[in-house]
PDB file of C-alpha atoms in Angstrom:
ATOM      1  CA  MET A  38     -21.512   5.763   7.636  1.00 52.00           C
ATOM      2  CA  LYS A  39     -24.861   4.854   6.175  1.00 46.00           C
ATOM      3  CA  SER A  40     -23.253   3.035   3.275  1.00 40.00           C
ATOM      4  CA  ASP A  41     -21.246   0.710   5.546  1.00 45.00           C
ATOM      5  CA  THR A  42     -23.458  -0.654   8.293  1.00 38.00           C
ATOM      6  CA  SER A  43     -21.029  -3.458   9.065  1.00 39.00           C
ATOM      7  CA  THR A  44     -18.414  -0.972  10.199  1.00 42.00           C
ATOM      8  CA  SER A  45     -20.728   0.607  12.697  1.00 42.00           C
ATOM      9  CA  ALA A  46     -21.946  -2.737  13.992  1.00 38.00           C
ATOM     10  CA  VAL A  47     -18.516  -4.187  14.631  1.00 37.00           C
ATOM     11  CA  PRO A  48     -17.370  -1.828  17.395  1.00 39.00           C
ATOM     12  CA  LEU A  49     -20.568  -2.284  19.385  1.00 40.00           C
ATOM     13  CA  LYS A  50     -20.424  -6.065  19.101  1.00 36.00           C
ATOM     14  CA  GLY A  51     -18.171  -6.357  22.116  1.00 36.00           C
ATOM     15  CA  LEU A  52     -20.283  -3.921  24.125  1.00 37.00           C
ATOM     16  CA  GLY A  53     -23.584  -5.709  23.961  1.00 38.00           C
ATOM     17  CA  GLY A  54     -24.950  -3.989  20.847  1.00 43.00           C
ATOM     18  CA  PRO A  55     -26.470  -0.511  20.423  1.00 44.00           C
ATOM     19  CA  LEU A  56     -28.066   1.154  23.375  1.00 43.00           C
ATOM     20  CA  ARG A  57     -31.818   0.884  23.795  1.00 41.00           C
ATOM     21  CA  SER A  58     -33.905   3.773  24.990  1.00 36.00           C
ATOM     22  CA  SER A  59     -34.945   1.881  28.139  1.00 39.00           C
ATOM     23  CA  GLU A  60     -31.430   0.913  29.313  1.00 43.00           C
ATOM     24  CA  PRO A  61     -30.136   4.240  30.712  1.00 42.00           C
ATOM     25  CA  ALA A  62     -33.292   5.096  32.610  1.00 38.00           C
ATOM     26  CA  ARG A  63     -33.448   1.626  34.163  1.00 44.00           C
ATOM     27  CA  ALA A  64     -30.017   1.925  35.809  1.00 46.00           C
ATOM     28  CA  LEU A  65     -29.612   5.671  36.260  1.00 42.00           C
ATOM     29  CA  PRO A  66     -32.684   7.318  37.756  1.00 49.00           C
ATOM     30  CA  ALA A  67     -30.717   9.831  39.835  1.00 52.00           C
ATOM     31  CA  VAL A  68     -29.463  12.076  36.992  1.00 58.00           C
ATOM     32  CA  THR A  69     -32.801  12.869  35.411  1.00 76.00           C
ATOM     33  CA  PRO A  70     -31.829  15.540  32.800  1.00 85.00           C
ATOM     34  CA  ALA A  71     -28.805  13.623  31.530  1.00 87.00           C
ATOM     35  CA  VAL A  72     -30.675  10.326  31.508  1.00 90.00           C
ATOM     36  CA  HIS A  73     -33.516  11.886  29.564  1.00 92.00           C
ATOM     37  CA  LEU A  74     -31.092  13.241  26.952  1.00 93.00           C
ATOM     38  CA  LEU A  75     -29.342   9.878  26.795  1.00 93.00           C
ATOM     39  CA  GLU A  76     -32.674   8.182  26.077  1.00 94.00           C
ATOM     40  CA  GLU A  77     -33.404  10.742  23.392  1.00 95.00           C
ATOM     41  CA  ALA A  78     -29.976  10.307  21.775  1.00 95.00           C
ATOM     42  CA  SER A  79     -30.364   6.533  21.806  1.00 95.00           C
ATOM     43  CA  ASP A  80     -33.772   6.768  20.121  1.00 95.00           C
ATOM     44  CA  LEU A  81     -32.422   9.154  17.485  1.00 95.00           C
ATOM     45  CA  LEU A  82     -29.567   6.771  16.770  1.00 95.00           C
ATOM     46  CA  VAL A  83     -31.339   3.404  16.759  1.00 94.00           C
ATOM     47  CA  VAL A  84     -34.952   4.204  15.838  1.00 94.00           C
ATOM     48  CA  HIS A  85     -34.895   7.367  13.745  1.00 94.00           C
ATOM     49  CA  LEU A  86     -31.362   6.960  12.289  1.00 95.00           C
ATOM     50  CA  ASP A  87     -30.865  10.696  12.750  1.00 96.00           C
ATOM     51  CA  PHE A  88     -27.138  10.584  13.479  1.00 96.00           C
ATOM     52  CA  PRO A  89     -26.378  14.346  13.549  1.00 96.00           C
ATOM     53  CA  ALA A  90     -29.206  14.912  16.008  1.00 96.00           C
ATOM     54  CA  ALA A  91     -28.040  11.993  18.149  1.00 95.00           C
ATOM     55  CA  LEU A  92     -24.524  13.444  18.314  1.00 96.00           C
ATOM     56  CA  GLU A  93     -25.830  16.907  19.167  1.00 96.00           C
ATOM     57  CA  THR A  94     -28.009  15.454  21.937  1.00 95.00           C
ATOM     58  CA  CYS A  95     -25.037  13.625  23.426  1.00 95.00           C
ATOM     59  CA  GLU A  96     -23.075  16.861  23.530  1.00 94.00           C
ATOM     60  CA  ARG A  97     -25.934  18.635  25.285  1.00 93.00           C
ATOM     61  CA  ALA A  98     -26.116  15.837  27.816  1.00 92.00           C
ATOM     62  CA  TRP A  99     -22.395  16.150  28.491  1.00 90.00           C
ATOM     63  CA  GLN A 100     -22.829  19.864  29.145  1.00 88.00           C
ATOM     64  CA  SER A 101     -25.543  19.112  31.671  1.00 86.00           C
ATOM     65  CA  LEU A 102     -23.168  16.783  33.523  1.00 86.00           C
ATOM     66  CA  THR A 103     -20.336  19.290  33.944  1.00 77.00           C
ATOM     67  CA  GLU A 104     -21.789  20.625  37.185  1.00 71.00           C
ATOM     68  CA  GLU A 105     -22.771  17.239  38.598  1.00 71.00           C
ATOM     69  CA  PRO A 106     -20.536  15.770  41.337  1.00 71.00           C
ATOM     70  CA  SER A 107     -18.520  12.762  40.256  1.00 71.00           C
ATOM     71  CA  SER A 108     -20.157   9.477  41.164  1.00 76.00           C
ATOM     72  CA  GLY A 109     -20.629   5.997  39.776  1.00 78.00           C
ATOM     73  CA  THR A 110     -23.914   7.007  38.199  1.00 85.00           C
ATOM     74  CA  VAL A 111     -22.427  10.067  36.491  1.00 88.00           C
ATOM     75  CA  LEU A 112     -19.487   8.054  35.180  1.00 90.00           C
ATOM     76  CA  GLU A 113     -21.835   5.445  33.729  1.00 92.00           C
ATOM     77  CA  VAL A 114     -23.936   8.104  32.021  1.00 92.00           C
ATOM     78  CA  LYS A 115     -20.816   9.685  30.514  1.00 92.00           C
ATOM     79  CA  CYS A 116     -19.642   6.309  29.224  1.00 94.00           C
ATOM     80  CA  SER A 117     -23.030   5.589  27.645  1.00 94.00           C
ATOM     81  CA  LEU A 118     -23.074   9.016  26.008  1.00 94.00           C
ATOM     82  CA  CYS A 119     -19.641   8.290  24.506  1.00 95.00           C
ATOM     83  CA  VAL A 120     -20.866   4.974  23.103  1.00 95.00           C
ATOM     84  CA  VAL A 121     -23.815   6.668  21.398  1.00 96.00           C
ATOM     85  CA  GLY A 122     -21.669   9.550  20.128  1.00 96.00           C
ATOM     86  CA  ILE A 123     -19.019   7.217  18.694  1.00 96.00           C
ATOM     87  CA  GLN A 124     -21.706   5.223  16.929  1.00 96.00           C
ATOM     88  CA  ALA A 125     -23.211   8.401  15.460  1.00 96.00           C
ATOM     89  CA  LEU A 126     -19.841   9.661  14.202  1.00 96.00           C
ATOM     90  CA  ALA A 127     -19.085   6.283  12.620  1.00 95.00           C
ATOM     91  CA  GLU A 128     -22.461   6.234  10.853  1.00 95.00           C
ATOM     92  CA  MET A 129     -21.742   9.687   9.394  1.00 96.00           C
ATOM     93  CA  ASN A 130     -18.347   8.467   8.123  1.00 95.00           C
ATOM     94  CA  ARG A 131     -16.631  10.816  10.558  1.00 95.00           C
ATOM     95  CA  TRP A 132     -14.804   8.044  12.366  1.00 94.00           C
ATOM     96  CA  ARG A 133     -11.504   9.977  12.310  1.00 94.00           C
ATOM     97  CA  GLU A 134     -13.096  12.465  14.713  1.00 95.00           C
ATOM     98  CA  VAL A 135     -13.945   9.804  17.279  1.00 96.00           C
ATOM     99  CA  LEU A 136     -10.749   9.928  19.313  1.00 95.00           C
ATOM    100  CA  PRO A 137     -10.515  13.750  19.508  1.00 95.00           C
ATOM    101  CA  TRP A 138     -14.223  13.919  20.335  1.00 96.00           C
ATOM    102  CA  VAL A 139     -13.852  11.487  23.224  1.00 96.00           C
ATOM    103  CA  LEU A 140     -10.668  13.052  24.587  1.00 95.00           C
ATOM    104  CA  GLN A 141     -12.228  16.507  24.728  1.00 93.00           C
ATOM    105  CA  TYR A 142     -14.418  15.183  27.537  1.00 92.00           C
ATOM    106  CA  TYR A 143     -11.994  12.854  29.347  1.00 92.00           C
ATOM    107  CA  GLN A 144      -8.925  15.098  28.798  1.00 90.00           C
ATOM    108  CA  VAL A 145      -6.323  12.299  29.206  1.00 94.00           C
ATOM    109  CA  PRO A 146      -6.282   8.747  27.746  1.00 94.00           C
ATOM    110  CA  GLU A 147      -5.754   7.149  31.172  1.00 95.00           C
ATOM    111  CA  LYS A 148      -9.256   8.230  32.252  1.00 94.00           C
ATOM    112  CA  LEU A 149     -11.107   6.579  29.360  1.00 95.00           C
ATOM    113  CA  PRO A 150     -13.613   3.917  30.435  1.00 95.00           C
ATOM    114  CA  PRO A 151     -12.667   0.405  29.305  1.00 95.00           C
ATOM    115  CA  ARG A 152     -15.737   0.131  27.087  1.00 95.00           C
ATOM    116  CA  VAL A 153     -14.906   3.387  25.302  1.00 96.00           C
ATOM    117  CA  LEU A 154     -11.277   2.371  24.738  1.00 96.00           C
ATOM    118  CA  GLU A 155     -12.385  -1.013  23.430  1.00 96.00           C
ATOM    119  CA  LEU A 156     -14.786   0.674  21.042  1.00 95.00           C
ATOM    120  CA  CYS A 157     -12.063   3.019  19.738  1.00 96.00           C
ATOM    121  CA  ILE A 158      -9.611   0.146  19.184  1.00 96.00           C
ATOM    122  CA  LEU A 159     -12.177  -1.913  17.297  1.00 95.00           C
ATOM    123  CA  LEU A 160     -13.292   1.033  15.171  1.00 95.00           C
ATOM    124  CA  TYR A 161      -9.825   2.207  14.119  1.00 96.00           C
ATOM    125  CA  SER A 162      -8.704  -1.371  13.558  1.00 94.00           C
ATOM    126  CA  LYS A 163     -11.747  -1.987  11.364  1.00 93.00           C
ATOM    127  CA  MET A 164     -10.872   1.102   9.310  1.00 93.00           C
ATOM    128  CA  ARG A 165      -7.231  -0.107   8.995  1.00 92.00           C
ATOM    129  CA  GLU A 166      -5.715   2.797  10.896  1.00 93.00           C
ATOM    130  CA  PRO A 167      -4.674   1.165  14.170  1.00 92.00           C
ATOM    131  CA  GLY A 168      -1.755   3.546  14.573  1.00 91.00           C
ATOM    132  CA  ALA A 169      -4.176   6.373  15.374  1.00 93.00           C
ATOM    133  CA  VAL A 170      -5.085   4.771  18.694  1.00 95.00           C
ATOM    134  CA  LEU A 171      -1.598   3.410  19.471  1.00 94.00           C
ATOM    135  CA  ASP A 172      -0.474   6.105  21.917  1.00 94.00           C
ATOM    136  CA  VAL A 173      -3.852   6.330  23.636  1.00 95.00           C
ATOM    137  CA  ALA A 174      -4.073   2.577  24.265  1.00 94.00           C
ATOM    138  CA  ALA A 175      -0.448   2.378  25.406  1.00 93.00           C
ATOM    139  CA  ALA A 176      -0.944   5.217  27.891  1.00 95.00           C
ATOM    140  CA  TRP A 177      -4.095   3.583  29.258  1.00 95.00           C
ATOM    141  CA  LEU A 178      -2.407   0.184  29.696  1.00 93.00           C
ATOM    142  CA  GLN A 179       0.619   1.706  31.455  1.00 92.00           C
ATOM    143  CA  ASP A 180      -1.491   3.514  34.045  1.00 93.00           C
ATOM    144  CA  PRO A 181      -1.250   1.707  37.442  1.00 92.00           C
ATOM    145  CA  ASP A 182      -4.881   2.469  38.302  1.00 92.00           C
ATOM    146  CA  ASN A 183      -6.092   0.692  35.165  1.00 93.00           C
ATOM    147  CA  GLN A 184      -3.957  -2.408  35.632  1.00 90.00           C
ATOM    148  CA  GLY A 185      -6.166  -3.611  38.476  1.00 89.00           C
ATOM    149  CA  LEU A 186      -9.391  -3.422  36.459  1.00 92.00           C
ATOM    150  CA  PRO A 187     -11.032  -6.707  35.412  1.00 91.00           C
ATOM    151  CA  GLU A 188     -11.115  -5.528  31.774  1.00 92.00           C
ATOM    152  CA  TYR A 189      -7.361  -4.945  31.664  1.00 92.00           C
ATOM    153  CA  GLY A 190      -6.422  -8.412  30.356  1.00 89.00           C
ATOM    154  CA  SER A 191      -8.894  -8.381  27.478  1.00 90.00           C
ATOM    155  CA  LEU A 192      -7.901  -4.838  26.501  1.00 93.00           C
ATOM    156  CA  ALA A 193      -4.204  -5.732  26.600  1.00 91.00           C
ATOM    157  CA  GLU A 194      -4.827  -8.709  24.311  1.00 89.00           C
ATOM    158  CA  LEU A 195      -6.968  -6.571  22.013  1.00 92.00           C
ATOM    159  CA  HIS A 196      -4.233  -3.937  21.883  1.00 92.00           C
ATOM    160  CA  LEU A 197      -1.693  -6.625  20.972  1.00 90.00           C
ATOM    161  CA  LEU A 198      -3.706  -8.235  18.194  1.00 89.00           C
ATOM    162  CA  ARG A 199      -5.491  -5.208  16.737  1.00 92.00           C
ATOM    163  CA  VAL A 200      -2.959  -2.380  17.201  1.00 93.00           C
ATOM    164  CA  LEU A 201       0.622  -3.509  17.805  1.00 90.00           C
ATOM    165  CA  LEU A 202       0.780  -6.409  15.347  1.00 89.00           C
ATOM    166  CA  PRO A 203      -0.870  -4.577  12.401  1.00 89.00           C
ATOM    167  CA  SER A 204       1.400  -1.591  13.105  1.00 87.00           C
ATOM    168  CA  GLY A 205       4.527  -3.770  13.002  1.00 84.00           C
ATOM    169  CA  ARG A 206       5.406  -3.096  16.671  1.00 86.00           C
ATOM    170  CA  LEU A 207       6.513  -6.687  17.263  1.00 84.00           C
ATOM    171  CA  SER A 208       9.035  -5.966  20.016  1.00 84.00           C
ATOM    172  CA  GLU A 209       6.493  -3.947  21.997  1.00 86.00           C
ATOM    173  CA  ALA A 210       3.902  -6.675  21.518  1.00 84.00           C
ATOM    174  CA  GLU A 211       6.296  -9.356  22.724  1.00 83.00           C
ATOM    175  CA  GLU A 212       7.282  -7.284  25.740  1.00 85.00           C
ATOM    176  CA  LEU A 213       3.653  -6.656  26.685  1.00 84.00           C
ATOM    177  CA  ALA A 214       2.699 -10.316  26.247  1.00 81.00           C
ATOM    178  CA  ALA A 215       5.590 -11.553  28.353  1.00 79.00           C
ATOM    179  CA  GLY A 216       5.377  -8.908  31.073  1.00 74.00           C
ATOM    180  CA  SER A 217       1.640  -8.604  31.660  1.00 75.00           C
ATOM    181  CA  SER A 218       0.296 -10.874  34.369  1.00 74.00           C
ATOM    182  CA  ALA A 219      -3.285  -9.985  33.408  1.00 76.00           C
ATOM    183  CA  ILE A 220      -3.010 -12.040  30.224  1.00 77.00           C
ATOM    184  CA  GLY A 221      -3.814 -15.701  30.844  1.00 75.00           C
ATOM    185  CA  LYS A 222      -1.445 -18.536  30.030  1.00 78.00           C
ATOM    186  CA  GLU A 223      -3.424 -19.785  27.045  1.00 79.00           C
ATOM    187  CA  GLN A 224      -3.919 -16.274  25.694  1.00 78.00           C
ATOM    188  CA  ARG A 225      -0.196 -15.568  26.133  1.00 80.00           C
ATOM    189  CA  VAL A 226       0.711 -18.662  24.091  1.00 82.00           C
ATOM    190  CA  GLU A 227      -1.682 -17.641  21.311  1.00 81.00           C
ATOM    191  CA  VAL A 228      -0.362 -14.078  21.309  1.00 79.00           C
ATOM    192  CA  LEU A 229       3.276 -15.209  21.183  1.00 82.00           C
ATOM    193  CA  GLN A 230       2.471 -17.540  18.277  1.00 83.00           C
ATOM    194  CA  ALA A 231       0.815 -14.657  16.440  1.00 83.00           C
ATOM    195  CA  ILE A 232       3.874 -12.484  17.105  1.00 83.00           C
ATOM    196  CA  GLN A 233       6.189 -15.181  15.775  1.00 82.00           C
ATOM    197  CA  ALA A 234       4.097 -15.577  12.623  1.00 84.00           C
ATOM    198  CA  ALA A 235       4.106 -11.804  12.100  1.00 79.00           C
ATOM    199  CA  ARG A 236       7.883 -11.703  12.589  1.00 79.00           C
ATOM    200  CA  GLN A 237       8.361 -14.404   9.940  1.00 81.00           C
ATOM    201  CA  ARG A 238       6.149 -12.497   7.488  1.00 80.00           C
ATOM    202  CA  GLN A 239       8.139  -9.351   8.203  1.00 73.00           C
ATOM    203  CA  CYS A 240      11.443 -11.151   7.500  1.00 76.00           C
ATOM    204  CA  VAL A 241      10.097 -12.508   4.211  1.00 78.00           C
ATOM    205  CA  GLN A 242       8.909  -9.054   3.192  1.00 74.00           C
ATOM    206  CA  GLU A 243      12.264  -7.485   4.062  1.00 70.00           C
ATOM    207  CA  THR A 244      14.048 -10.163   2.010  1.00 73.00           C
ATOM    208  CA  LEU A 245      11.815  -9.482  -0.980  1.00 72.00           C
ATOM    209  CA  ASN A 246      12.342  -5.744  -0.626  1.00 68.00           C
ATOM    210  CA  SER A 247      16.130  -6.178  -0.532  1.00 67.00           C
ATOM    211  CA  GLN A 248      16.105  -8.459  -3.586  1.00 62.00           C
ATOM    212  CA  GLU A 249      14.022  -6.087  -5.675  1.00 64.00           C
ATOM    213  CA  PRO A 250      16.749  -3.390  -6.157  1.00 64.00           C
ATOM    214  CA  GLN A 251      19.315  -6.102  -6.944  1.00 62.00           C
ATOM    215  CA  LYS A 252      17.024  -7.571  -9.577  1.00 61.00           C
ATOM    216  CA  LEU A 253      16.417  -4.162 -11.110  1.00 62.00           C
ATOM    217  CA  SER A 254      20.176  -3.511 -11.115  1.00 64.00           C
ATOM    218  CA  GLN A 255      20.840  -6.796 -12.908  1.00 65.00           C
ATOM    219  CA  GLU A 256      18.166  -6.041 -15.485  1.00 66.00           C
ATOM    220  CA  GLY A 257      19.633  -2.587 -16.041  1.00 69.00           C
ATOM    221  CA  SER A 258      23.150  -4.012 -16.432  1.00 71.00           C
ATOM    222  CA  PHE A 259      21.912  -6.544 -18.996  1.00 71.00           C
ATOM    223  CA  SER A 260      20.119  -3.790 -20.928  1.00 75.00           C
ATOM    224  CA  ARG A 261      23.270  -1.655 -21.001  1.00 78.00           C
ATOM    225  CA  LYS A 262      25.377  -4.589 -22.218  1.00 78.00           C
ATOM    226  CA  LEU A 263      22.861  -5.406 -24.940  1.00 76.00           C
ATOM    227  CA  LEU A 264      22.768  -1.784 -26.061  1.00 80.00           C
ATOM    228  CA  SER A 265      26.568  -1.633 -26.183  1.00 79.00           C
ATOM    229  CA  LEU A 266      26.671  -4.825 -28.257  1.00 79.00           C
ATOM    230  CA  LEU A 267      24.111  -3.467 -30.724  1.00 81.00           C
ATOM    231  CA  MET A 268      26.062  -0.221 -31.099  1.00 83.00           C
ATOM    232  CA  LEU A 269      29.273  -2.201 -31.708  1.00 80.00           C
ATOM    233  CA  LEU A 270      27.591  -4.314 -34.390  1.00 80.00           C
ATOM    234  CA  ARG A 271      26.229  -1.190 -36.019  1.00 79.00           C
ATOM    235  CA  ARG A 272      29.710   0.379 -36.157  1.00 78.00           C
ATOM    236  CA  LEU A 273      31.187  -2.845 -37.597  1.00 76.00           C
ATOM    237  CA  TRP A 274      28.476  -3.027 -40.236  1.00 73.00           C
ATOM    238  CA  GLY A 275      29.012   0.623 -41.192  1.00 70.00           C
ATOM    239  CA  SER A 276      32.763   0.096 -41.429  1.00 68.00           C
ATOM    240  CA  ALA A 277      32.300  -3.038 -43.579  1.00 64.00           C
ATOM    241  CA  ALA A 278      29.835  -1.278 -45.879  1.00 61.00           C
ATOM    242  CA  SER A 279      32.189   1.686 -46.305  1.00 64.00           C
ATOM    243  CA  HIS A 280      35.055  -0.679 -47.094  1.00 58.00           C
ATOM    244  CA  LEU A 281      33.028  -2.620 -49.659  1.00 56.00           C
ATOM    245  CA  LEU A 282      31.927   0.566 -51.427  1.00 55.00           C
ATOM    246  CA  SER A 283      35.352   2.191 -51.450  1.00 57.00           C
ATOM    247  CA  GLN A 284      37.173   2.839 -54.773  1.00 58.00           C
ATOM    248  CA  PRO A 285      40.298   0.714 -53.980  1.00 63.00           C
ATOM    249  CA  PHE A 286      38.177  -2.262 -53.109  1.00 59.00           C
ATOM    250  CA  ARG A 287      36.213  -2.113 -56.365  1.00 62.00           C
ATOM    251  CA  LYS A 288      39.437  -1.787 -58.310  1.00 65.00           C
ATOM    252  CA  GLY A 289      40.899  -4.735 -56.475  1.00 66.00           C
ATOM    253  CA  LEU A 290      37.789  -6.814 -57.139  1.00 64.00           C
ATOM    254  CA  LEU A 291      37.925  -5.975 -60.861  1.00 64.00           C
ATOM    255  CA  ALA A 292      41.620  -6.882 -61.014  1.00 66.00           C
ATOM    256  CA  ALA A 293      40.935 -10.185 -59.268  1.00 67.00           C
ATOM    257  CA  LEU A 294      38.210 -11.025 -61.781  1.00 65.00           C
ATOM    258  CA  ILE A 295      40.443 -10.209 -64.752  1.00 66.00           C
ATOM    259  CA  LEU A 296      43.246 -12.307 -63.260  1.00 61.00           C
ATOM    260  CA  CYS A 297      40.811 -15.176 -62.736  1.00 62.00           C
ATOM    261  CA  LEU A 298      39.734 -14.969 -66.396  1.00 60.00           C
ATOM    262  CA  LEU A 299      43.339 -15.033 -67.561  1.00 55.00           C
ATOM    263  CA  VAL A 300      44.381 -17.926 -65.364  1.00 50.00           C
ATOM    264  CA  LEU A 301      41.368 -20.074 -66.124  1.00 50.00           C
ATOM    265  CA  ARG A 302      41.391 -18.994 -69.770  1.00 49.00           C
ATOM    266  CA  PHE A 303      37.752 -18.143 -69.603  1.00 51.00           C
ATOM    267  CA  ASP A 304      36.143 -17.563 -73.051  1.00 54.00           C
ATOM    268  CA  PRO A 305      33.664 -14.706 -72.864  1.00 55.00           C
ATOM    269  CA  ALA A 306      32.281 -15.591 -76.311  1.00 56.00           C
ATOM    270  CA  ALA A 307      31.226 -19.080 -75.254  1.00 54.00           C
ATOM    271  CA  PRO A 308      27.459 -19.558 -74.792  1.00 57.00           C
ATOM    272  CA  SER A 309      27.982 -21.143 -71.361  1.00 56.00           C
ATOM    273  CA  SER A 310      29.627 -17.974 -70.044  1.00 56.00           C
ATOM    274  CA  LEU A 311      26.625 -15.724 -70.690  1.00 57.00           C
ATOM    275  CA  PRO A 312      24.877 -16.342 -67.326  1.00 67.00           C
ATOM    276  CA  PHE A 313      28.111 -15.677 -65.447  1.00 61.00           C
ATOM    277  CA  LEU A 314      28.727 -12.449 -67.339  1.00 59.00           C
ATOM    278  CA  TYR A 315      25.147 -11.347 -66.754  1.00 67.00           C
ATOM    279  CA  GLN A 316      25.452 -11.911 -63.007  1.00 69.00           C
ATOM    280  CA  LEU A 317      28.799 -10.111 -62.975  1.00 64.00           C
ATOM    281  CA  ALA A 318      27.267  -7.115 -64.745  1.00 66.00           C
ATOM    282  CA  GLN A 319      24.409  -7.067 -62.224  1.00 71.00           C
ATOM    283  CA  LEU A 320      26.918  -7.098 -59.339  1.00 68.00           C
ATOM    284  CA  PHE A 321      28.844  -4.115 -60.727  1.00 65.00           C
ATOM    285  CA  ARG A 322      25.609  -2.236 -61.381  1.00 69.00           C
ATOM    286  CA  ARG A 323      24.482  -2.708 -57.751  1.00 73.00           C
ATOM    287  CA  ILE A 324      27.868  -1.581 -56.437  1.00 66.00           C
ATOM    288  CA  GLN A 325      27.732   1.506 -58.655  1.00 63.00           C
ATOM    289  CA  LYS A 326      24.192   2.319 -57.577  1.00 68.00           C
ATOM    290  CA  ALA A 327      25.068   1.948 -53.894  1.00 64.00           C
ATOM    291  CA  THR A 328      28.082   4.217 -54.304  1.00 60.00           C
ATOM    292  CA  LEU A 329      26.073   6.914 -56.038  1.00 59.00           C
ATOM    293  CA  SER A 330      23.341   6.709 -53.424  1.00 63.00           C
ATOM    294  CA  ARG A 331      25.891   7.415 -50.687  1.00 58.00           C
ATOM    295  CA  LEU A 332      27.509  10.290 -52.555  1.00 54.00           C
ATOM    296  CA  TYR A 333      24.401  11.929 -54.082  1.00 54.00           C
ATOM    297  CA  PRO A 334      21.338  10.792 -52.123  1.00 55.00           C
ATOM    298  CA  LEU A 335      19.164  13.779 -53.020  1.00 50.00           C
ATOM    299  CA  ALA A 336      19.973  13.668 -56.698  1.00 47.00           C
ATOM    300  CA  LEU A 337      19.001   9.990 -57.004  1.00 48.00           C
ATOM    301  CA  ARG A 338      15.788  10.580 -55.072  1.00 51.00           C
ATOM    302  CA  ASP A 339      14.715  13.293 -57.486  1.00 48.00           C
TER     303      ASP A 339
END
């Protein structure tokens, strides 16, 4: 991952930084071919930044160790080769291949060296995919042979904070924190507080998720009621308009006006009645026009 140097630096932070070309040879003089290849891979990684060549050199070194008898020196060389190979894969943005690449050499998760497991947890946690290493870390922590190692407590705490909590496995995290004697008292208190805080955040999120459908349902119900009200008003307006423009209504209105003139003895010839008559004529003209427009809409448009 040339574009993200911080990602590659983070996993190696807990392991003392990248390997130097002088480190393997200083501690491991007995396995000369593998040590030489390890030096070469380290130089390709750190000095030349040739990550594909560094990975290929690590694989060749592993092949040279297949016939070597198992010993502390061989195990240390294998672990160092894994550190260099993981770093090379991360630099090439092939971090998803890290776990399969490591397991092809160690076969089972329980046999992973503590440094390699720590590096995998940090890398996948940094890339926000802690679930990928969940089963591997759990299997390693449950192995009785690993529980006596001095690195067990720190790896258990790292697994809690970087894998279980981000994955939402709160019950498993609480069980591991309470049942592991390798975790110190102060670390256990801090872990339990982190679990409690994560549980509270989870409850708040579940509450918000449950309220969201109810809110959407209420909004949908209000929209349906508003639409029904608008349709009812439209029907009422159409019915009122049809009633106003009907022939019996116009006849009734004309009869009421004539009756009003007779009762009030209104004089149409008086000058003061001209505005009233003009407005009355305009009203009848609009009613007639509206009626014709409903009966013959195309004819009036032409």
